[in-house]
Amino acid sequence: MSGKFITFEGVEGSGKTTQIALLADYFKSLGHDVVLTKEPGGTKIGAKLRALILDPETKLSAQNTEVLLFYADRLEHVETVIKPALAAGEIVLCDRYIDSTTAYQIGGRGVNPDIINTLNTLINLMPTQTILLDISPTEGLTRAKSRGQLDRFEQEAIEFHERLRTQYLKTAAENPDRITVISVSGKSIEAVFEDILKIISI
Ligand code: T5A
């Protein structure tokens, strides 16, 4: 595959969506072909799965149902959007990917890592580069709350969000060549974007 696959990760309200849009515009201004996408919800069926997964009314009884819903979304997304774009030499910018599953489902929910490792063999694609925007869950959730109704994950207890932040930082420490952590606490949107431009490589 000749394109570049860059993912953005972080706790709720860390600013991923804001920054990834700025980066997409920046790359386009330089004349690059860019695909801006997200998980869950990067395909037509994924949009339906996203609505189901994030709906606070959705009650899942078995622990692994949630994981399987994310992987149904991911498999469709990777096969129909990400891999074709990379094969065409494009830059793919994705708002959340496998590191979100590691953080939320393994770190947050306590899912067995072996299950995720097995599901990852279906996907068989890791990002070229990952930006982890790090902020305390309290600060991030304050931003998320200011936007209105909270989704199924945002409504989880603060301990859940603390666990997944810890898992994110552990994943980053284990993958220093791929993942760069940018501390965004108290920084303006512009200051965070400057930090991203310093470390992004295409
Ligand atoms: N999930 C996802 C899993 O559990 N497992 C998985 O495998 C995957 C793929 C998806 C949910 O699904 C979970 C994780 C999530 O809970 P989502 O909407 O994609 O949901 O993710 P969220 O993190 O909820 O997205 P948000 O839009 O809430 O957060 P962002 O994208 O990090 O933040 P952003 O850019 O939208 O900014 C939030 C607010 O803060 C402001 C923005 O203007 C906005 O109002 N803001 C700033 N304010 C001050 N200073 C800054 N520097 C700011 N940057 C942004």
Coordinates of C-alpha atoms and ligand atoms in Angstrom, one line a residue:
M1 CA 0.0 0.0 0.0
S2 CA 1.5 3.3 -1.0
G3 CA -0.7 5.9 0.9
K4 CA -0.3 7.0 4.5
F5 CA -2.7 6.0 7.3
I6 CA -2.8 8.5 10.2
T7 CA -5.1 8.0 13.2
F8 CA -6.1 10.4 16.0
E9 CA -6.9 9.0 19.4
G10 CA -7.8 10.3 22.9
V11 CA -10.3 10.5 25.6
E12 CA -13.7 12.2 25.2
G13 CA -13.5 15.8 24.2
S14 CA -9.7 15.7 23.7
G15 CA -10.1 17.6 20.4
K16 CA -9.5 14.9 17.8
T17 CA -12.4 15.8 15.5
T18 CA -11.3 19.5 15.6
Q19 CA -7.6 18.8 14.9
I20 CA -8.2 16.1 12.2
A21 CA -10.3 18.5 10.2
L22 CA -7.6 21.2 10.4
L23 CA -5.0 18.6 9.3
A24 CA -7.2 17.5 6.4
D25 CA -7.5 21.1 5.2
Y26 CA -3.8 21.6 5.6
F27 CA -2.9 18.5 3.5
K28 CA -5.5 19.5 0.8
S29 CA -4.0 23.0 0.7
L30 CA -0.7 21.3 -0.2
G31 CA -2.3 19.4 -3.1
H32 CA -2.6 16.0 -1.4
D33 CA -5.6 13.6 -1.9
V34 CA -7.1 13.1 1.6
V35 CA -9.7 10.8 2.9
L36 CA -11.1 12.0 6.2
T37 CA -13.0 9.3 8.0
K38 CA -13.9 8.0 11.5
E39 CA -14.8 5.0 13.6
P40 CA -17.4 4.0 14.3
G41 CA -19.4 5.3 11.4
G42 CA -17.1 5.5 8.3
T43 CA -19.5 3.6 6.0
K44 CA -23.2 3.6 5.4
I45 CA -23.8 0.5 7.5
G46 CA -21.2 1.9 10.0
A47 CA -23.4 5.0 10.5
K48 CA -26.2 2.8 11.6
L49 CA -23.9 0.8 13.9
R50 CA -22.6 4.1 15.3
A51 CA -26.1 5.3 16.1
L52 CA -26.8 2.0 17.8
I53 CA -23.5 1.8 19.8
L54 CA -23.6 5.4 21.1
D55 CA -27.4 5.5 21.9
P56 CA -27.7 5.7 25.8
E57 CA -30.8 3.6 25.4
T58 CA -28.8 0.6 24.0
K59 CA -28.4 -2.0 26.7
L60 CA -25.9 -4.8 26.0
S61 CA -25.9 -7.8 28.3
A62 CA -22.9 -9.8 27.1
Q63 CA -19.5 -8.1 27.6
N64 CA -18.3 -9.0 24.1
T65 CA -21.3 -7.7 22.1
E66 CA -19.9 -4.2 22.1
V67 CA -16.5 -5.4 20.8
L68 CA -18.2 -7.3 18.0
L69 CA -20.2 -4.3 17.0
F70 CA -17.1 -2.2 16.7
Y71 CA -15.4 -4.9 14.6
A72 CA -18.3 -5.2 12.3
D73 CA -18.0 -1.4 11.8
R74 CA -14.2 -1.7 11.4
L75 CA -14.1 -4.6 8.9
E76 CA -16.5 -2.9 6.5
H77 CA -14.7 0.4 6.9
V78 CA -11.2 -1.0 6.4
E79 CA -12.2 -3.1 3.4
T80 CA -14.4 -0.6 1.5
V81 CA -12.8 2.8 2.5
I82 CA -9.4 2.6 4.1
K83 CA -7.6 -0.1 2.1
P84 CA -8.8 1.2 -1.3
A85 CA -7.7 4.7 -0.5
L86 CA -4.3 3.6 0.6
A87 CA -3.9 1.5 -2.5
A88 CA -4.7 4.6 -4.5
G89 CA -1.8 6.4 -2.7
E90 CA -4.1 8.7 -0.7
I91 CA -3.6 10.0 2.8
V92 CA -6.2 8.5 5.1
L93 CA -7.0 10.4 8.3
C94 CA -9.1 8.4 10.7
D95 CA -10.8 9.7 13.9
R96 CA -10.3 6.7 16.2
Y97 CA -9.2 3.2 15.3
I98 CA -7.8 0.0 16.9
D99 CA -6.2 1.9 19.8
S100 CA -9.7 3.1 20.8
T101 CA -10.7 -0.5 21.2
T102 CA -7.6 -1.3 23.3
A103 CA -8.3 1.8 25.5
Y104 CA -12.1 1.5 25.9
Q105 CA -12.8 -2.2 25.7
I106 CA -9.6 -3.6 27.2
G107 CA -8.7 -0.7 29.6
G108 CA -12.2 0.5 30.3
R109 CA -14.4 -2.6 30.1
G110 CA -11.8 -5.3 31.0
V111 CA -12.3 -7.3 27.8
N112 CA -9.7 -10.2 27.3
P113 CA -6.9 -8.9 25.0
D114 CA -6.7 -12.3 23.3
I115 CA -10.2 -11.6 21.8
I116 CA -9.1 -8.3 20.4
N117 CA -5.8 -9.8 19.1
T118 CA -7.9 -12.5 17.3
L119 CA -10.3 -9.9 15.8
N120 CA -7.3 -7.8 14.6
T121 CA -6.2 -10.7 12.4
L122 CA -9.4 -10.0 10.4
I123 CA -8.4 -6.4 10.0
N124 CA -4.7 -6.8 9.3
L125 CA -3.9 -3.1 9.0
M126 CA -2.2 -0.8 11.5
P127 CA -1.7 3.0 11.1
T128 CA 1.5 4.5 9.8
Q129 CA 1.3 7.2 12.5
T130 CA -0.9 7.8 15.4
I131 CA -1.4 11.1 17.3
L132 CA -2.7 10.6 20.9
L133 CA -4.2 13.9 22.3
D134 CA -3.8 13.6 26.1
I135 CA -6.0 15.4 28.5
S136 CA -7.5 14.6 31.9
P137 CA -11.0 13.0 31.5
T138 CA -12.5 15.7 33.7
E139 CA -11.3 18.4 31.4
G140 CA -12.3 16.5 28.2
L141 CA -15.7 15.6 29.6
T142 CA -16.4 19.2 30.6
R143 CA -15.9 20.1 26.9
A144 CA -18.1 17.3 25.7
K145 CA -20.8 18.2 28.2
S146 CA -20.9 21.8 26.9
R147 CA -22.1 20.4 23.6
G148 CA -25.3 18.9 25.0
Q149 CA -26.6 15.4 25.5
L150 CA -24.0 12.8 26.4
D151 CA -23.7 9.5 24.5
R152 CA -23.4 6.0 26.1
F153 CA -19.7 6.2 26.7
E154 CA -19.7 9.8 27.9
Q155 CA -22.2 8.8 30.5
E156 CA -19.8 6.3 32.1
A157 CA -18.3 6.9 35.5
I158 CA -15.1 9.0 35.7
E159 CA -13.2 5.8 36.8
F160 CA -14.0 4.3 33.5
H161 CA -12.5 7.3 31.7
E162 CA -9.4 7.3 33.9
R163 CA -8.8 3.6 33.2
L164 CA -9.0 4.1 29.4
R165 CA -6.6 7.1 29.6
T166 CA -4.1 5.0 31.5
Q167 CA -4.5 2.3 28.9
Y168 CA -3.9 4.8 26.1
L169 CA -0.7 6.0 27.7
K170 CA 0.4 2.4 28.2
T171 CA -0.2 1.6 24.5
A172 CA 1.7 4.7 23.5
A173 CA 4.7 3.7 25.7
E174 CA 4.7 0.3 24.1
N175 CA 4.6 1.7 20.5
P176 CA 6.9 4.7 20.6
D177 CA 7.7 4.5 16.9
R178 CA 4.1 4.8 15.8
I179 CA 2.3 6.8 18.6
T180 CA 3.1 10.4 19.6
V181 CA 1.5 11.8 22.7
I182 CA 0.6 15.5 22.7
S183 CA -0.5 17.0 26.0
V184 CA -3.4 19.3 25.1
S185 CA -4.4 20.4 28.6
G186 CA -5.1 24.1 28.7
K187 CA -3.8 24.6 25.2
S188 CA -5.7 26.5 22.5
I189 CA -6.9 24.8 19.3
E190 CA -4.2 26.7 17.4
A191 CA -1.4 25.7 19.8
V192 CA -2.3 22.0 19.6
F193 CA -2.3 22.2 15.8
E194 CA 1.2 23.7 15.8
D195 CA 2.4 20.8 17.9
I196 CA 0.8 18.4 15.5
L197 CA 2.5 20.0 12.5
K198 CA 5.9 19.6 14.2
I199 CA 5.6 15.8 14.4
I200 CA 3.4 14.8 11.5
S201 CA 5.3 13.0 8.7
I202 CA 3.9 12.1 5.2
Ligands
T5A1 N1 -15.2 3.7 20.9 C1 -14.8 3.9 19.6 C2 -14.9 2.5 21.6 O1 -15.3 2.3 22.7 N2 -14.2 1.6 20.9 C3 -13.8 1.7 19.6 O2 -13.1 0.8 19.1 C4 -14.1 3.0 18.9 C5 -13.6 3.2 17.5 C6 -17.1 7.3 19.6 C7 -17.2 6.6 20.9 O3 -17.0 5.2 20.7 C8 -16.0 4.8 21.6 C9 -15.2 6.0 22.0 C10 -16.2 7.1 21.9 O4 -16.8 7.2 23.2 P1 -16.9 9.8 19.1 O5 -17.9 10.9 19.0 O6 -16.2 9.5 17.8 O7 -17.6 8.6 19.8 O8 -15.7 10.2 20.1 P2 -15.7 11.4 21.1 O9 -14.4 11.3 21.8 O10 -16.9 11.3 22.0 O11 -15.7 12.6 20.1 P3 -15.8 14.0 20.6 O12 -16.3 14.7 19.4 O13 -16.7 14.1 21.9 O14 -14.4 14.4 21.1 P4 -13.2 14.9 20.2 O15 -13.3 14.6 18.8 O16 -12.0 14.5 20.9 O17 -13.3 16.5 20.5 P5 -13.8 17.7 19.5 O18 -12.8 18.1 18.6 O19 -15.1 17.3 19.0 O20 -13.9 18.8 20.6 C11 -14.8 18.7 21.7 C12 -15.3 20.1 22.1 O21 -14.1 20.8 22.6 C13 -13.8 21.9 21.9 C14 -14.5 21.8 20.5 O22 -14.8 23.0 19.9 C15 -15.7 21.0 20.9 O23 -16.8 21.8 21.4 N3 -12.4 22.0 21.8 C16 -11.6 22.8 22.5 N4 -11.9 23.7 23.5 C17 -10.9 24.3 24.1 N5 -9.5 24.1 23.7 C18 -9.2 23.3 22.8 N6 -7.9 23.1 22.5 C19 -10.3 22.5 22.1 N7 -10.3 21.6 21.1 C20 -11.5 21.3 20.9

